[in-house]
Coordinates of C-alpha atoms and ligand atoms in Angstrom, one line a residue:
M1 CA 44.1 62.4 -18.8
L2 CA 44.6 61.1 -15.3
G3 CA 47.0 62.6 -12.8
L4 CA 50.3 60.9 -12.4
M5 CA 50.3 60.6 -8.6
Q6 CA 50.9 57.5 -6.6
D7 CA 48.2 55.2 -5.6
W8 CA 48.2 55.5 -1.8
P9 CA 44.9 54.2 -0.4
L10 CA 43.5 56.1 2.6
L11 CA 43.7 53.2 5.1
I12 CA 43.2 53.6 8.9
H13 CA 46.4 51.7 9.8
R14 CA 48.4 54.4 8.0
I15 CA 47.3 56.7 10.8
I16 CA 48.9 54.6 13.6
D17 CA 52.0 54.0 11.4
H18 CA 52.4 57.8 11.1
A19 CA 51.9 58.3 14.8
A20 CA 54.5 55.7 15.6
K21 CA 57.0 57.1 13.1
Q22 CA 56.7 60.8 13.8
H23 CA 55.4 60.8 17.4
G24 CA 56.6 57.4 18.6
Q25 CA 57.3 58.5 22.2
R26 CA 54.0 60.5 22.6
Q27 CA 51.8 58.8 25.2
V28 CA 48.3 57.4 25.4
I29 CA 47.4 57.7 29.1
S30 CA 44.4 55.8 30.4
R31 CA 42.5 55.2 33.6
S32 CA 42.5 51.5 33.4
I33 CA 39.4 49.5 34.2
E34 CA 41.4 47.6 36.9
G35 CA 42.0 51.0 38.6
P36 CA 45.5 52.4 38.2
M37 CA 46.6 54.9 35.6
H38 CA 48.4 53.4 32.6
S39 CA 50.8 54.9 30.0
I40 CA 51.9 53.6 26.6
S41 CA 53.5 55.2 23.6
Y42 CA 52.2 55.4 20.0
G43 CA 55.1 53.2 19.0
E44 CA 54.0 50.5 21.4
I45 CA 50.3 50.9 20.5
R46 CA 51.2 50.2 16.9
Q47 CA 53.1 47.1 17.8
R48 CA 50.3 45.8 19.9
S49 CA 47.7 46.5 17.3
M50 CA 49.7 44.6 14.8
K51 CA 49.6 41.7 17.3
V52 CA 45.8 42.1 17.5
A53 CA 45.6 41.8 13.7
Q54 CA 48.0 38.8 13.6
R55 CA 46.2 37.0 16.5
L56 CA 42.8 37.7 15.0
S57 CA 43.9 36.2 11.7
R58 CA 45.1 33.1 13.6
D59 CA 41.5 32.9 15.1
G60 CA 40.3 32.8 11.5
I61 CA 39.1 36.4 11.2
R62 CA 39.1 37.5 7.6
L63 CA 38.4 40.6 5.4
G64 CA 34.9 41.8 6.0
D65 CA 34.3 39.9 9.3
R66 CA 32.7 41.8 12.1
V67 CA 34.5 41.9 15.4
A68 CA 32.6 43.6 18.3
T69 CA 34.0 45.8 21.1
L70 CA 32.0 46.5 24.2
A71 CA 34.4 48.7 26.1
W72 CA 35.2 52.1 27.6
N73 CA 37.9 54.4 26.3
T74 CA 41.3 52.9 27.1
W75 CA 44.5 52.1 25.2
R76 CA 43.4 48.5 24.8
H77 CA 40.2 49.5 23.0
L78 CA 42.2 51.8 20.7
E79 CA 44.6 48.9 19.9
C80 CA 41.7 46.7 19.1
W81 CA 40.3 49.2 16.6
Y82 CA 43.5 49.6 14.7
G83 CA 44.2 45.8 14.8
I84 CA 40.7 44.8 13.6
A85 CA 40.7 47.4 10.8
G86 CA 44.3 46.7 9.9
L87 CA 43.3 43.2 9.0
G88 CA 40.4 44.4 6.8
A89 CA 37.9 43.2 9.4
I90 CA 35.2 45.6 10.8
Y91 CA 35.2 47.0 14.3
H92 CA 31.6 47.0 15.6
T93 CA 31.3 49.3 18.6
V94 CA 28.5 48.1 20.9
N95 CA 27.0 50.8 23.2
P96 CA 26.7 49.2 26.7
R97 CA 23.9 51.7 27.5
L98 CA 21.5 50.1 25.1
F99 CA 18.9 47.8 26.4
E100 CA 19.8 44.1 26.6
E101 CA 17.3 43.3 23.8
Q102 CA 18.9 45.9 21.5
I103 CA 22.4 44.6 22.2
I104 CA 21.2 41.1 21.3
Y105 CA 19.6 42.4 18.2
I106 CA 22.6 44.3 16.9
V107 CA 25.2 41.6 17.7
N108 CA 23.0 39.1 15.8
H109 CA 22.3 41.5 13.0
A110 CA 26.0 42.2 12.6
E111 CA 26.9 38.5 13.0
D112 CA 29.9 39.4 15.2
R113 CA 32.4 36.6 15.4
I114 CA 34.4 37.8 18.3
L115 CA 33.6 40.1 21.2
F116 CA 36.2 42.1 23.0
L117 CA 34.7 43.2 26.4
D118 CA 35.8 45.1 29.4
L119 CA 35.6 43.5 32.9
T120 CA 32.7 45.8 33.7
F121 CA 30.5 44.0 31.1
V122 CA 31.3 40.3 31.9
P123 CA 28.2 39.7 34.1
M124 CA 25.9 41.5 31.6
I125 CA 27.2 39.4 28.6
E126 CA 27.1 36.1 30.6
K127 CA 23.4 36.7 30.9
I128 CA 22.8 37.1 27.2
A129 CA 25.6 34.9 25.8
A130 CA 23.2 32.1 24.8
R131 CA 21.3 34.5 22.6
I132 CA 24.3 35.7 20.6
P133 CA 25.3 32.5 18.9
T134 CA 27.5 33.9 16.2
V135 CA 30.1 35.0 18.7
E136 CA 32.7 32.2 18.8
R137 CA 35.0 33.7 21.4
F138 CA 35.0 36.3 24.1
I139 CA 38.2 38.2 24.8
V140 CA 38.2 40.1 28.2
L141 CA 40.3 43.3 28.0
T142 CA 42.5 42.5 31.0
D143 CA 45.3 40.3 32.1
S144 CA 45.1 36.8 33.6
A145 CA 45.5 38.1 37.2
H146 CA 42.2 40.1 36.8
L147 CA 40.2 37.6 34.7
P148 CA 37.2 36.4 36.7
A149 CA 35.9 32.9 36.5
T150 CA 33.3 33.1 33.7
S151 CA 31.0 30.9 31.7
L152 CA 31.7 32.8 28.5
K153 CA 32.6 30.6 25.5
N154 CA 36.4 30.3 24.9
A155 CA 36.9 33.3 27.2
V156 CA 40.5 34.4 27.5
A157 CA 42.3 37.4 29.0
Y158 CA 43.3 39.8 26.3
E159 CA 47.0 40.0 27.4
D160 CA 47.4 36.2 27.3
W161 CA 45.7 36.0 23.9
L162 CA 47.9 38.8 22.6
A163 CA 51.1 37.2 24.0
E164 CA 50.6 34.2 21.7
C165 CA 51.8 36.4 18.8
D166 CA 55.2 37.9 18.0
G167 CA 53.8 40.9 16.0
D168 CA 55.7 39.8 12.9
F169 CA 52.9 40.8 10.6
R170 CA 52.2 43.1 7.7
W171 CA 49.0 45.2 7.5
A172 CA 46.6 43.8 4.9
N173 CA 46.3 45.8 1.7
F174 CA 42.9 46.6 0.2
D175 CA 40.8 49.2 -1.5
E176 CA 40.3 52.4 0.6
N177 CA 36.5 52.0 0.2
T178 CA 36.6 48.8 2.2
A179 CA 34.4 48.8 5.3
A180 CA 36.3 49.6 8.5
G181 CA 33.7 50.2 11.2
L182 CA 30.1 49.6 12.1
C183 CA 28.0 51.6 14.5
Y184 CA 24.2 51.2 15.1
T185 CA 22.1 54.3 15.6
S186 CA 19.9 54.0 18.6
G187 CA 16.8 54.3 16.4
T188 CA 14.1 55.9 18.5
T189 CA 11.6 54.1 16.3
G190 CA 12.0 50.7 14.8
N191 CA 15.2 48.6 15.0
P192 CA 18.6 50.1 15.3
K193 CA 20.3 50.6 11.9
G194 CA 23.9 49.9 11.1
V195 CA 26.1 52.7 9.7
V196 CA 29.1 51.3 7.9
Y197 CA 32.2 53.5 7.8
S198 CA 35.0 52.9 5.2
H199 CA 38.7 53.4 5.7
R200 CA 38.5 56.3 3.3
S201 CA 35.6 58.0 5.1
N202 CA 37.3 57.7 8.5
V203 CA 40.6 59.0 7.3
L204 CA 39.0 62.0 5.4
H205 CA 36.7 62.7 8.4
A206 CA 39.7 62.8 10.8
M207 CA 41.6 65.1 8.4
M208 CA 38.5 67.4 8.3
L209 CA 38.6 67.8 12.1
I210 CA 42.3 68.5 12.8
P211 CA 42.4 72.1 11.5
K212 CA 42.1 75.1 13.8
E213 CA 38.5 75.7 12.7
A214 CA 37.6 72.3 14.2
F215 CA 39.4 70.5 17.0
G216 CA 42.6 72.4 16.2
L217 CA 44.9 69.5 17.2
S218 CA 48.6 69.5 17.1
P219 CA 51.5 67.6 18.8
G220 CA 51.4 70.0 21.8
D221 CA 47.8 69.2 22.6
V222 CA 46.7 66.8 25.2
V223 CA 43.3 65.5 24.0
M224 CA 40.8 63.6 26.0
P225 CA 37.8 62.0 24.3
V226 CA 35.3 61.7 27.1
V227 CA 32.8 60.9 24.3
P228 CA 33.0 57.1 24.2
L229 CA 34.5 55.2 21.2
F230 CA 31.1 53.5 21.1
H231 CA 29.3 56.8 20.6
A232 CA 29.6 57.6 16.9
N233 CA 33.3 56.9 16.4
S234 CA 34.3 59.0 19.4
W235 CA 33.7 62.0 17.1
S236 CA 36.8 60.8 15.2
L237 CA 39.2 61.5 18.1
A238 CA 40.6 57.9 18.0
F239 CA 41.8 58.8 14.5
S240 CA 42.4 62.6 14.6
G241 CA 44.3 62.3 17.9
P242 CA 47.0 59.9 16.6
M243 CA 47.0 61.6 13.2
S244 CA 47.8 64.9 14.7
G245 CA 50.4 63.5 17.1
S246 CA 48.5 64.8 20.2
T247 CA 49.0 63.1 23.5
M248 CA 45.8 61.2 24.3
V249 CA 44.1 60.7 27.6
M250 CA 41.5 58.0 27.9
P251 CA 39.2 58.3 30.9
G252 CA 38.1 54.7 31.2
A253 CA 34.8 53.9 33.0
K254 CA 34.6 56.8 35.5
L255 CA 32.8 59.7 33.9
D256 CA 31.3 61.4 37.0
G257 CA 32.2 65.1 37.7
A258 CA 34.9 64.3 40.3
S259 CA 36.6 61.7 38.2
V260 CA 36.6 63.8 35.0
Y261 CA 37.9 66.7 37.0
D262 CA 40.7 64.6 38.5
I263 CA 41.9 63.4 35.1
L264 CA 41.6 66.8 33.4
E265 CA 43.9 68.3 36.1
T266 CA 46.4 65.5 36.7
Q267 CA 47.0 64.8 33.0
K268 CA 46.9 68.5 32.0
V269 CA 44.3 68.0 29.3
S270 CA 44.1 70.9 26.9
V271 CA 41.2 69.7 24.6
T272 CA 38.2 67.5 25.4
A273 CA 34.8 66.6 24.0
A274 CA 31.6 65.1 25.3
V275 CA 27.8 65.5 25.4
P276 CA 26.2 68.1 27.7
T277 CA 25.2 65.7 30.5
V278 CA 28.9 65.0 31.2
W279 CA 29.6 68.7 31.5
L280 CA 26.6 69.2 33.8
G281 CA 28.3 66.8 36.1
L282 CA 31.7 68.5 35.9
L283 CA 30.2 72.0 36.4
A284 CA 28.2 70.9 39.4
Y285 CA 31.3 69.4 40.9
L286 CA 33.3 72.6 40.3
E287 CA 30.5 74.7 41.8
Q288 CA 30.3 72.5 44.9
T289 CA 34.1 72.4 45.5
G290 CA 35.1 75.9 44.2
K291 CA 38.0 74.3 42.4
P292 CA 39.6 75.9 39.2
L293 CA 40.3 74.3 35.8
S294 CA 44.0 74.9 35.4
H295 CA 44.9 73.5 32.0
L296 CA 41.8 73.0 29.9
K297 CA 41.6 75.4 26.9
R298 CA 38.8 74.0 24.6
V299 CA 35.8 71.9 25.2
F300 CA 33.7 70.5 22.3
I301 CA 30.1 70.0 23.1
G302 CA 27.5 68.2 21.0
G303 CA 25.2 65.2 20.7
S304 CA 22.4 67.4 22.0
A305 CA 22.1 71.2 22.2
C306 CA 24.7 72.9 24.4
P307 CA 22.7 75.0 26.9
R308 CA 23.7 78.7 26.9
A309 CA 24.2 78.6 30.7
M310 CA 26.8 75.9 30.2
T311 CA 28.8 77.9 27.6
E312 CA 28.6 81.0 29.8
K313 CA 29.8 79.2 32.9
F314 CA 32.8 77.5 31.1
E315 CA 33.9 80.8 29.5
R316 CA 33.2 83.3 32.2
N317 CA 34.0 81.3 35.3
Y318 CA 36.8 79.0 34.0
G319 CA 38.2 80.7 30.9
V320 CA 37.5 77.7 28.8
N321 CA 36.6 78.2 25.1
V322 CA 33.3 76.3 24.4
I323 CA 32.9 75.1 20.8
H324 CA 29.5 73.8 19.9
A325 CA 29.3 71.0 17.3
W326 CA 26.6 69.0 15.7
G327 CA 26.5 65.7 13.9
M328 CA 25.0 62.3 13.8
T329 CA 26.2 58.7 13.6
E330 CA 25.4 58.7 9.8
M331 CA 27.9 61.5 9.4
S332 CA 30.9 59.8 11.0
P333 CA 29.7 61.9 12.9
V334 CA 30.6 65.6 12.8
G335 CA 28.6 67.9 10.5
S336 CA 29.3 71.4 11.8
V337 CA 31.5 73.2 14.3
C338 CA 31.0 76.6 15.7
F339 CA 34.4 78.3 15.1
V340 CA 34.1 82.1 15.1
K341 CA 34.9 83.4 11.6
P342 CA 37.0 86.6 11.5
E343 CA 34.0 88.7 10.2
L344 CA 32.3 87.9 13.5
G345 CA 35.5 88.4 15.6
E346 CA 34.3 91.6 17.1
L347 CA 31.4 89.9 18.9
R348 CA 31.5 90.1 22.7
D349 CA 29.5 88.9 25.7
D350 CA 25.8 88.3 24.9
A351 CA 26.3 88.7 21.1
L352 CA 29.1 86.2 21.2
Y353 CA 27.1 83.7 23.2
D354 CA 24.2 84.1 20.8
L355 CA 26.5 83.0 18.1
K356 CA 27.9 80.1 20.2
M357 CA 24.4 78.8 20.7
K358 CA 24.4 77.9 17.0
Q359 CA 25.7 74.5 16.0
G360 CA 28.2 76.1 13.6
Y361 CA 29.1 76.0 9.9
A362 CA 29.9 73.0 7.7
P363 CA 33.7 72.5 7.2
F364 CA 35.1 71.4 3.8
M365 CA 33.7 67.9 3.0
V366 CA 30.2 68.6 4.4
E367 CA 27.6 70.3 2.2
M368 CA 24.4 71.3 3.9
K369 CA 21.1 73.0 2.9
I370 CA 17.7 73.5 4.4
A371 CA 14.5 72.6 2.4
N372 CA 10.8 72.7 2.8
D373 CA 8.6 69.6 2.7
K374 CA 8.4 69.9 -1.1
G375 CA 12.2 69.8 -1.3
D376 CA 12.7 73.5 -2.3
E377 CA 15.9 75.0 -0.9
L378 CA 15.2 77.7 1.7
P379 CA 17.2 81.0 2.2
W380 CA 20.2 81.4 4.5
D381 CA 18.6 84.2 6.5
G382 CA 18.9 82.9 10.1
K383 CA 15.1 82.9 10.4
T384 CA 13.5 80.5 7.9
F385 CA 13.7 77.0 9.1
G386 CA 13.5 73.8 7.2
R387 CA 14.6 70.2 7.0
L388 CA 18.4 70.0 7.2
K389 CA 20.0 67.9 4.4
V390 CA 23.6 66.9 4.0
K391 CA 26.1 65.4 1.6
G392 CA 29.7 64.4 1.8
P393 CA 32.3 61.7 1.6
A394 CA 31.8 60.7 5.2
V395 CA 28.0 60.7 5.1
A396 CA 26.1 57.4 4.8
K397 CA 24.5 56.5 1.5
S398 CA 22.6 53.5 3.0
Y399 CA 22.4 51.3 6.1
F400 CA 23.9 47.9 6.7
R401 CA 22.0 45.2 4.8
G402 CA 19.9 47.8 3.1
E403 CA 17.8 48.4 6.2
G404 CA 15.4 51.3 5.8
G405 CA 15.6 51.2 2.0
Q406 CA 16.7 54.2 0.0
I407 CA 17.9 56.9 2.3
L408 CA 19.0 59.6 -0.2
D409 CA 16.7 61.8 -2.2
E410 CA 17.1 61.8 -6.0
D411 CA 19.8 64.5 -5.8
G412 CA 21.8 62.5 -3.4
W413 CA 20.9 64.5 -0.2
F414 CA 20.6 62.7 3.2
D415 CA 17.7 64.1 5.3
T416 CA 19.1 64.4 8.9
G417 CA 15.6 64.5 10.5
D418 CA 16.6 67.8 12.1
V419 CA 14.9 71.1 11.5
A420 CA 17.3 74.1 11.3
T421 CA 18.0 77.6 10.2
I422 CA 21.2 78.8 8.4
D423 CA 22.3 82.4 8.7
A424 CA 24.0 84.6 6.1
Y425 CA 27.4 83.7 7.5
G426 CA 26.6 80.0 7.1
Y427 CA 26.0 79.2 10.7
M428 CA 23.4 76.5 11.2
Q429 CA 21.1 76.3 14.3
I430 CA 19.1 73.3 15.1
T431 CA 15.5 74.2 16.0
D432 CA 14.5 70.7 16.9
R433 CA 14.4 67.2 15.7
A434 CA 11.5 67.1 13.3
K435 CA 9.5 64.8 15.5
D436 CA 10.1 66.8 18.7
V437 CA 9.1 70.2 17.4
I438 CA 5.8 71.5 19.0
K439 CA 3.1 72.4 16.5
S440 CA 0.9 75.1 18.0
G441 CA -1.8 76.7 15.9
G442 CA 0.0 75.8 12.7
E443 CA 3.2 77.4 13.9
W444 CA 6.3 75.7 15.3
I445 CA 7.8 76.1 18.7
S446 CA 11.4 75.0 19.3
S447 CA 11.6 72.7 22.4
I448 CA 15.4 73.2 22.4
D449 CA 15.1 77.0 22.8
L450 CA 12.7 76.6 25.7
E451 CA 14.8 74.0 27.4
N452 CA 17.9 76.2 27.0
L453 CA 16.2 79.2 28.5
A454 CA 14.8 77.2 31.5
L455 CA 18.2 75.8 32.2
G456 CA 19.4 79.4 32.9
H457 CA 17.2 79.5 36.0
P458 CA 19.5 79.0 39.1
D459 CA 17.3 76.2 40.6
V460 CA 17.1 74.1 37.5
A461 CA 19.3 71.0 37.1
E462 CA 17.6 69.7 33.9
A463 CA 14.7 70.8 31.7
A464 CA 12.7 69.1 28.9
V465 CA 9.8 70.5 26.8
I466 CA 7.3 68.3 25.0
G467 CA 4.2 69.1 23.1
V468 CA 0.9 68.0 24.8
A469 CA -2.4 67.8 22.9
H470 CA -4.5 71.0 23.2
P471 CA -8.2 71.2 22.1
K472 CA -7.7 74.7 20.5
W473 CA -4.0 74.9 19.5
D474 CA -3.4 71.3 18.5
E475 CA -0.3 71.2 20.8
R476 CA 1.1 73.4 23.5
P477 CA 4.5 73.2 25.4
L478 CA 4.7 71.5 28.7
L479 CA 7.9 72.3 30.7
I480 CA 9.3 69.4 32.7
I481 CA 11.9 70.4 35.3
V482 CA 14.3 68.4 37.5
P483 CA 15.2 70.9 40.3
K484 CA 18.8 71.1 41.7
P485 CA 19.4 69.3 44.9
N486 CA 17.9 71.2 47.9
A487 CA 16.3 73.8 45.5
N488 CA 12.5 74.3 45.4
P489 CA 11.7 76.3 42.3
D490 CA 8.0 76.9 41.6
K491 CA 6.0 77.4 38.5
D492 CA 5.5 81.1 38.9
S493 CA 9.2 81.9 39.4
L494 CA 10.1 79.8 36.3
L495 CA 7.5 81.4 34.1
A496 CA 8.5 84.9 35.4
F497 CA 12.1 84.0 34.6
M498 CA 11.2 83.1 31.0
Q499 CA 8.9 86.1 30.5
G500 CA 10.1 88.6 28.0
K501 CA 12.9 86.4 26.7
I502 CA 10.7 84.6 24.1
A503 CA 7.6 85.3 22.1
K504 CA 4.5 85.3 24.3
W505 CA 2.9 82.4 22.5
W506 CA 6.0 80.3 23.1
M507 CA 5.5 80.4 26.9
P508 CA 4.9 76.9 28.3
D509 CA 1.2 76.4 29.4
D510 CA 2.3 74.5 32.5
V511 CA 5.4 73.5 34.5
V512 CA 5.8 70.1 36.2
F513 CA 8.6 69.0 38.6
V514 CA 10.0 65.5 38.4
P515 CA 12.9 63.7 40.2
D516 CA 14.5 62.6 36.9
I517 CA 14.4 62.7 33.1
P518 CA 15.0 59.6 31.0
H519 CA 18.0 59.6 28.6
T520 CA 18.9 57.6 25.6
A521 CA 22.1 55.4 25.3
T522 CA 23.9 58.5 23.8
G523 CA 22.8 60.9 26.5
K524 CA 19.9 62.6 24.8
I525 CA 16.6 63.3 26.5
Q526 CA 14.2 60.5 25.7
K527 CA 11.3 62.6 24.4
M528 CA 9.3 59.6 23.3
E529 CA 9.3 58.1 26.8
L530 CA 8.5 61.5 28.3
R531 CA 5.5 61.9 25.9
E532 CA 4.4 58.4 27.0
R533 CA 4.8 59.3 30.7
F534 CA 2.6 62.4 30.2
K535 CA 0.1 61.0 27.8
E536 CA -2.7 61.3 30.4
Y537 CA -1.7 64.8 31.3
R538 CA -4.1 67.7 30.6
F539 CA -3.4 71.4 30.9
P540 CA -5.2 73.0 33.8
A541 CA -6.9 75.6 31.6
A542 CA -7.6 73.4 28.6
Ligands
ADP1 P1 21.3 58.5 18.3 O1 21.6 59.1 19.6 O2 19.9 58.6 17.8 O3 21.9 57.2 18.0 P2 23.1 60.3 17.1 O4 24.0 60.3 18.2 O5 23.6 60.1 15.7 O6 22.0 59.3 17.2 O7 22.3 61.6 17.1 C1 22.2 62.6 16.1 C2 21.2 63.6 16.5 O8 21.5 64.3 17.7 C3 21.1 64.8 15.5 O9 20.3 64.4 14.4 C4 20.5 65.9 16.3 O10 19.1 65.8 16.4 C5 21.1 65.6 17.7 N1 22.2 66.5 17.9 C6 23.5 66.2 17.8 N2 24.3 67.3 18.1 C7 23.4 68.3 18.4 C8 23.6 69.7 18.9 N3 24.8 70.2 19.0 N4 22.5 70.4 19.1 C9 21.3 69.8 18.9 N5 21.1 68.6 18.6 C10 22.1 67.8 18.3

């Protein structure tokens, strides 16, 4: 017997409908690309996204067509998402930090028909326009007063394009499993692969993250996704923000410490989220200026491991609760959040920070396990590490156009490519990406742990650890350090600092100092490139 409940498909536009009905006056406040701050209500956002849908359909966009966005976090980008998806077309977020060749590859692979782009990216797209022939029209996210002269095909200012419609439109109706969004993973090896989100997966994922044990969003919150919409669905905040009725703050193109500080303070942001590099910038700014954080309550940090020193600074010096989270593009993207369960509520100081170093436990709708290379499940003892595998309604089952073949094992688990431990309380901790772990004498050394420790040294701005070939041990760790401005740390002081805090055989064999460390388009340390840079390097004693 089937249940006798209504058929109410989980479609993304229902989120903005709800926000407009229940929280119609609540604002979305953006730092515009043109410069000034801009404010608009959820009610108006909904009207304008309906116009986007109507106008796109007049341009011939249909169910299943791909429409690309190359844009920072602003209200216009948000409207585009809801408008594109509300028509049954697919928003394809293009990460502007990718190399030109990768952008060309993914736009062609997706066969995007329209490209919405911010003013910032007009020169870059003009350069490659001839090589992305599927794009019929370029819509610049600005008004006619700011539209530069451009060679882009059928270019138009977004506001003019939108004004050609009256918004008298009904959202399309379709199955909740219809594709809604497309995001390519940067793919450290091979070509980028497209992850295709459905309406259902995006709605469920947003619902998963609203509760207190995750983002904890409610109408009283002011939430600012610093994490870009083009980085794995902005960790769902473009959906969970409106769904929860929170005020939203969109930081636009300026993500340096001073600009992030300014918008956090002036807009009274209570909750925010981004990768560690953004917070390194903010904390450096706070240290230089001695300014306080007056309104911020919670900061979500993920994308790469949140260094312990970062958590301690936020919590001890600024009274901000740091919540570590982990995920990946293939998981929509959140897979775990480090909320403190009541049985651990007594933990204080170092013991609490030890817990907060972990990436957290899986909320409802994510299943996880660790397994050895044979596929046997490993115990949750906080020590045994293995390959981290996941399942859930917002986890990919294959890539766009079948790229990469079969990606689930025979029991339906997706291998994340990460190596992790899980403790008796369910808290998972990433040891490393499987390809970055250092294999020394048959044992594994976690590059993340070493980097974390080195970052606690007062003279260190950034740290990376890679395995370098060693005649006896196979591989040994090399510590690569970017010193803080005006600081001059040396090898001995660094090693002395690390001594006693890790097993002896984990100690790096050497320390080198460099002016910068390369990052990927999503802010991760580019280990492959570092290994390439140091391929001629030999340890002094080896
Ligand atoms: P890419 O940057 O390759 O496009 P993602 O942004 O999807 O892909 O990156 C996912 C990977 O980032 C995870 O598999 C994991 O290795 C790493 N990662 C994400 N969050 C964390 C975290 N909190 N701690 C450590 N590693 C993390």
